[in-house]
Tab-separated table of N, CA and C in Angstrom:
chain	number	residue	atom	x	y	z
A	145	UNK	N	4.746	-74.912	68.319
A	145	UNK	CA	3.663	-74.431	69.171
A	145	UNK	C	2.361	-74.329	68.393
A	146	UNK	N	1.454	-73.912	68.887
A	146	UNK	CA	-0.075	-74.249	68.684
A	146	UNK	C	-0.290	-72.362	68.209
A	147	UNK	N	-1.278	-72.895	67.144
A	147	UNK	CA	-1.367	-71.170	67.482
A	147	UNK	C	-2.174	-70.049	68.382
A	148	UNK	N	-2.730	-71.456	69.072
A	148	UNK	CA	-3.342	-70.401	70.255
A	148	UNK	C	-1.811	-69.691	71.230
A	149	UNK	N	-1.100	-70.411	71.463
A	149	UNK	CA	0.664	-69.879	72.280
A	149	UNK	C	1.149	-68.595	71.538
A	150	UNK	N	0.499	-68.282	70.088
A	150	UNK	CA	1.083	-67.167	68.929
A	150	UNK	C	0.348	-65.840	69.178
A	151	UNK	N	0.943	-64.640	70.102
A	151	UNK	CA	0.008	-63.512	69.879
A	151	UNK	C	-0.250	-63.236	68.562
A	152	UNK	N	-1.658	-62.316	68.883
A	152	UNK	CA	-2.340	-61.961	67.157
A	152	UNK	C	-1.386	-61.432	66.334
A	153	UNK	N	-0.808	-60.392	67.298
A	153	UNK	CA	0.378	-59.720	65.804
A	153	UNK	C	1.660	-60.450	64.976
A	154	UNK	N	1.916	-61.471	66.109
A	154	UNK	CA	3.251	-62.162	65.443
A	154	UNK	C	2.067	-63.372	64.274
A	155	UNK	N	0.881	-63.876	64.657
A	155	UNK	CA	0.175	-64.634	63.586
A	155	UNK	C	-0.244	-63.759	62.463
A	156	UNK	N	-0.435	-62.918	62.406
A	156	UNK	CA	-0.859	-61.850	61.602
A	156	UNK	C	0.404	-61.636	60.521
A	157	UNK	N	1.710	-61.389	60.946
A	157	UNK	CA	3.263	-61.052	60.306
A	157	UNK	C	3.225	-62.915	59.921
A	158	UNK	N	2.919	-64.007	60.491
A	158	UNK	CA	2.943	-64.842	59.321
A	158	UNK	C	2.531	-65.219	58.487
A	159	UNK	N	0.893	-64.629	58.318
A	159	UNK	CA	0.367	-64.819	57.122
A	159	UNK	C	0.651	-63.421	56.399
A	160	UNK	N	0.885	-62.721	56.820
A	160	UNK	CA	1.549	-61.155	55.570
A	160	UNK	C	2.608	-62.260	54.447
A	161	UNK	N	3.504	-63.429	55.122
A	161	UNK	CA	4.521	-63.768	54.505
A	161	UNK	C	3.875	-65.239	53.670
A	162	UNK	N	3.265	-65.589	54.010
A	162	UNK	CA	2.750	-66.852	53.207
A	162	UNK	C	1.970	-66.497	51.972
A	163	UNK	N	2.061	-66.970	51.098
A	163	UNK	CA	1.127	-66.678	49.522
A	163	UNK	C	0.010	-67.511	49.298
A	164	UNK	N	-1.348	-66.961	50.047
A	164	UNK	CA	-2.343	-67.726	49.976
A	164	UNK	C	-3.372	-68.253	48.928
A	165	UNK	N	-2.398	-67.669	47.422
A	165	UNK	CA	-3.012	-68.118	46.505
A	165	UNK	C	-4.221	-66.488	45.810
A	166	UNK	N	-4.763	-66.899	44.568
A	166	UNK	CA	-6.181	-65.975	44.533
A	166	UNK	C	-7.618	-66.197	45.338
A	167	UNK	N	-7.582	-67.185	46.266
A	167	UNK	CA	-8.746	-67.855	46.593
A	167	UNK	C	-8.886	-67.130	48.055
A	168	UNK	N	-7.483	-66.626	48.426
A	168	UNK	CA	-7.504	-66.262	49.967
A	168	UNK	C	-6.952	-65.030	50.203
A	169	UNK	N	-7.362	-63.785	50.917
A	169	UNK	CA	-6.250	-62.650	51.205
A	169	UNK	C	-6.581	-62.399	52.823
A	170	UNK	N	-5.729	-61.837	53.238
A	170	UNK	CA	-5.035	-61.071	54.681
A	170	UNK	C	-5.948	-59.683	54.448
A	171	UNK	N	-7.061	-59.581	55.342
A	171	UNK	CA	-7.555	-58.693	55.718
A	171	UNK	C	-6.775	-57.546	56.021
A	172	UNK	N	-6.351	-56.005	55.817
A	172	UNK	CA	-5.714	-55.083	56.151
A	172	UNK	C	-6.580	-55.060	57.599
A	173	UNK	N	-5.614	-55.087	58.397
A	173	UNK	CA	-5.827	-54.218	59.661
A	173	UNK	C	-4.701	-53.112	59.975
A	174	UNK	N	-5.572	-52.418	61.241
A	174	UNK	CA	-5.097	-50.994	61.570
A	174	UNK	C	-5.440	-50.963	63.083
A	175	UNK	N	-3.993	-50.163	63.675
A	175	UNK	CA	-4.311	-49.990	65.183
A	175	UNK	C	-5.398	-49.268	65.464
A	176	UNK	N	-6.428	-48.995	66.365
A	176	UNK	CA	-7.878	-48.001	66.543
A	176	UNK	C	-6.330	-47.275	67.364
A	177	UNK	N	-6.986	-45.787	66.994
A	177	UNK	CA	-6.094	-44.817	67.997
A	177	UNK	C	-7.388	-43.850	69.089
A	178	UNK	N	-8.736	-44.353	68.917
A	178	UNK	CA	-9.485	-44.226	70.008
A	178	UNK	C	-11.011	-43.882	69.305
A	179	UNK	N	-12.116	-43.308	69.753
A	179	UNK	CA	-13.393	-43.112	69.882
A	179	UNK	C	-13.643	-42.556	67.756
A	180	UNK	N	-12.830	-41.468	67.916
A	180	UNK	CA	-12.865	-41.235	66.425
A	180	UNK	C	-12.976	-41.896	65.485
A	181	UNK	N	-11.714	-42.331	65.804
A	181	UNK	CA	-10.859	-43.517	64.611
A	181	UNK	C	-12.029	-44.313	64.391
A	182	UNK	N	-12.495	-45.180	65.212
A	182	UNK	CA	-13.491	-46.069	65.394
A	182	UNK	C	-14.374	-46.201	64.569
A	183	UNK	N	-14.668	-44.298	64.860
A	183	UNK	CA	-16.511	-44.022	64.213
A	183	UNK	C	-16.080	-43.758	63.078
A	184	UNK	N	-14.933	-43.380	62.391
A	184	UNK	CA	-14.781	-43.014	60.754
A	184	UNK	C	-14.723	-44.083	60.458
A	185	UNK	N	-14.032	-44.843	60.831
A	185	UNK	CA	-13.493	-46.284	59.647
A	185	UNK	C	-14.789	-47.325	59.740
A	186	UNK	N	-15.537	-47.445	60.882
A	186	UNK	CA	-16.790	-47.853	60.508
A	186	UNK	C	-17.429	-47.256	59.726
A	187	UNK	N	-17.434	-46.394	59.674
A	187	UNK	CA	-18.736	-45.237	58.636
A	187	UNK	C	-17.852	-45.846	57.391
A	188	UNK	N	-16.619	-45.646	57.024
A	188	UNK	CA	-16.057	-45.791	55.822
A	188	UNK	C	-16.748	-47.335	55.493
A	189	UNK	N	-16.589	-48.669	56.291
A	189	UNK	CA	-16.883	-49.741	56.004
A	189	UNK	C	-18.554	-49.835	55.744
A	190	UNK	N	-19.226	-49.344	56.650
A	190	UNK	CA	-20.792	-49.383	56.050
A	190	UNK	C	-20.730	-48.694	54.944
A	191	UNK	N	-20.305	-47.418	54.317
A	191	UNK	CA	-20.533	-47.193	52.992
A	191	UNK	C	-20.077	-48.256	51.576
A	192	UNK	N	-18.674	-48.664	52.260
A	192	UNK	CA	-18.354	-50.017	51.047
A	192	UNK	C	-19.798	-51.037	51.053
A	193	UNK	N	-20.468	-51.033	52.035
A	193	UNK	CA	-21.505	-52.123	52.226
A	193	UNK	C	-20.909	-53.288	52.928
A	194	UNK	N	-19.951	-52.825	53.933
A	194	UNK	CA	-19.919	-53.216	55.528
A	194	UNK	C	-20.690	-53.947	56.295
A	195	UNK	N	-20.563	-54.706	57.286
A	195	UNK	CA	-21.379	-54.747	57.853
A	195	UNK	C	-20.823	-54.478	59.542
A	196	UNK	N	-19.320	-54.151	59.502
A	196	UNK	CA	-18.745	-53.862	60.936
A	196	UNK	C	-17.504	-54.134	60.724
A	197	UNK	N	-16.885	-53.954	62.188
A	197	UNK	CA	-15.307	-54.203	62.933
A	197	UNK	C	-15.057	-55.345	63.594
A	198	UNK	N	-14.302	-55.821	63.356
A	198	UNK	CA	-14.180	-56.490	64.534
A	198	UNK	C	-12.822	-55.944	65.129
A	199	UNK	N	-12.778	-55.943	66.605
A	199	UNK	CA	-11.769	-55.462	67.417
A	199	UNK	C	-11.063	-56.354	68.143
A	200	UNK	N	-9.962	-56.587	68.139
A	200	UNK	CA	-9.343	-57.611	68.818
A	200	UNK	C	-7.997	-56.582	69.771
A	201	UNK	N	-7.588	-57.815	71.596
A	201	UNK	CA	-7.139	-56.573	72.141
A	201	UNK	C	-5.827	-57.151	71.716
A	202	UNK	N	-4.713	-56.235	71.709
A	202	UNK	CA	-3.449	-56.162	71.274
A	202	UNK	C	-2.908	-57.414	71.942
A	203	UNK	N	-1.762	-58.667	71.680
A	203	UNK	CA	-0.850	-59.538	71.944
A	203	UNK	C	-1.846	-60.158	73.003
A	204	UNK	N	-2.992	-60.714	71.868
A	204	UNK	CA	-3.903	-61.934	72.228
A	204	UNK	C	-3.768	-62.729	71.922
A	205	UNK	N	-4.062	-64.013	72.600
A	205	UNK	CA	-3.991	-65.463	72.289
A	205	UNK	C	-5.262	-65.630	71.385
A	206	UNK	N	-4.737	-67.024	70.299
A	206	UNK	CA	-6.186	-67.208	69.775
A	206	UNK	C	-7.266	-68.332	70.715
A	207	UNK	N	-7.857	-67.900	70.740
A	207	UNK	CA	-8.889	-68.646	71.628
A	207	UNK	C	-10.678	-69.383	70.677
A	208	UNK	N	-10.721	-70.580	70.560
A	208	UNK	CA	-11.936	-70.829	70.009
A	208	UNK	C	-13.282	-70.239	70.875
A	209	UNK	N	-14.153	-69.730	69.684
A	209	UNK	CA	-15.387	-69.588	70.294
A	209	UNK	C	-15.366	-68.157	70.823
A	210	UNK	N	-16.456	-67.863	71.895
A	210	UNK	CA	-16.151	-66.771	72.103
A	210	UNK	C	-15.517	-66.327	73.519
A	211	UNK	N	-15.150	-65.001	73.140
A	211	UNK	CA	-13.944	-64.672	74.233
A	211	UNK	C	-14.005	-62.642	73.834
A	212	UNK	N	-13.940	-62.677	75.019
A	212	UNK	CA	-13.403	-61.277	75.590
A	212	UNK	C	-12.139	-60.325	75.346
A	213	UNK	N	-11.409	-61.095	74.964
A	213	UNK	CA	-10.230	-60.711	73.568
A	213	UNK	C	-11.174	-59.865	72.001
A	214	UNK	N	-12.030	-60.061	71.869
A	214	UNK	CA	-12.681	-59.979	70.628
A	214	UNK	C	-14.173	-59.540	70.975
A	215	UNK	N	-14.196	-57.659	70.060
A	215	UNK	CA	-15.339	-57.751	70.308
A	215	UNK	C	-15.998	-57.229	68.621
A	216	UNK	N	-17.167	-57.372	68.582
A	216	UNK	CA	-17.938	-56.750	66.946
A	216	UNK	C	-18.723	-55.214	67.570
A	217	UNK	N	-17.990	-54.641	66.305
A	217	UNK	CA	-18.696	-53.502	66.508
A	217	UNK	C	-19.705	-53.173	64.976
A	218	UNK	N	-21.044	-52.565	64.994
A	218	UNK	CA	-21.362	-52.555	64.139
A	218	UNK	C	-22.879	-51.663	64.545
A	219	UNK	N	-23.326	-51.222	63.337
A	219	UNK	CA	-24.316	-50.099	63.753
A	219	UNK	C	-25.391	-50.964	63.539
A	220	UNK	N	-26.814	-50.649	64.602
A	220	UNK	CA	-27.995	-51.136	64.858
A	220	UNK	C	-28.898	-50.046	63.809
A	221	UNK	N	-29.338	-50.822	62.488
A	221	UNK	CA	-30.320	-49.955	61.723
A	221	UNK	C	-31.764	-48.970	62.809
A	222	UNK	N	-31.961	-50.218	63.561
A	222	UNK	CA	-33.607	-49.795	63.932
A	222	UNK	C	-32.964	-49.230	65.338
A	223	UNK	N	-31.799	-48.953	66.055
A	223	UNK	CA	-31.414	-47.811	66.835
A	223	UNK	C	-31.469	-46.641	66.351
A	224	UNK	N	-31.217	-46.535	65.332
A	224	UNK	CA	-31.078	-44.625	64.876
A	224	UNK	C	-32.224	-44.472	64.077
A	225	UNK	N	-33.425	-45.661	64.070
A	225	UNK	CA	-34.721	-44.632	63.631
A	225	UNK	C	-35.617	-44.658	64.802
A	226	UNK	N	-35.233	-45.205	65.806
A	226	UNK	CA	-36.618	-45.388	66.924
A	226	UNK	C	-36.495	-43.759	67.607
């Protein structure tokens, strides 16, 4: 099968198992458990020097381009000084 037919989590558990070398790593992800979660672990990522989330919805297909499965979350500098 194609890996668009592969929900995210079962594609996700096959690259945990493949050894992509030093050139490549598997992003840690984490379930959001709601509004909180959200706003800490962003705050945590802008302090590493972040620039956002991306959110994807649970036992999604991969889809090229963009799609509604997938959204970016990320803070607007010139929102919180206007």
């Amino acid at each position: 099968p194609s890996c668009g037919e592969i929900p995210y989590e079962n594609r996700m558990a096959l690259l945990d198992e493949i050894n992509l070398g030093p050139q490549a790593q598997v992003v840690p992800r984490q379930q959001c458990s709601g509004i909180q979660h959200l706003r800490s672990t962003l705050q945590a990522i802008i302090d590493r020097g972040g620039e956002g989330i991306i959110l994807r919805k649970s036992r999604s297909r991969y889809l090229s381009g963009r799609t509604d499965s997938m959204l970016k979350v990320k803070v607007c500098i010139s929102c919180l000084t206007a």
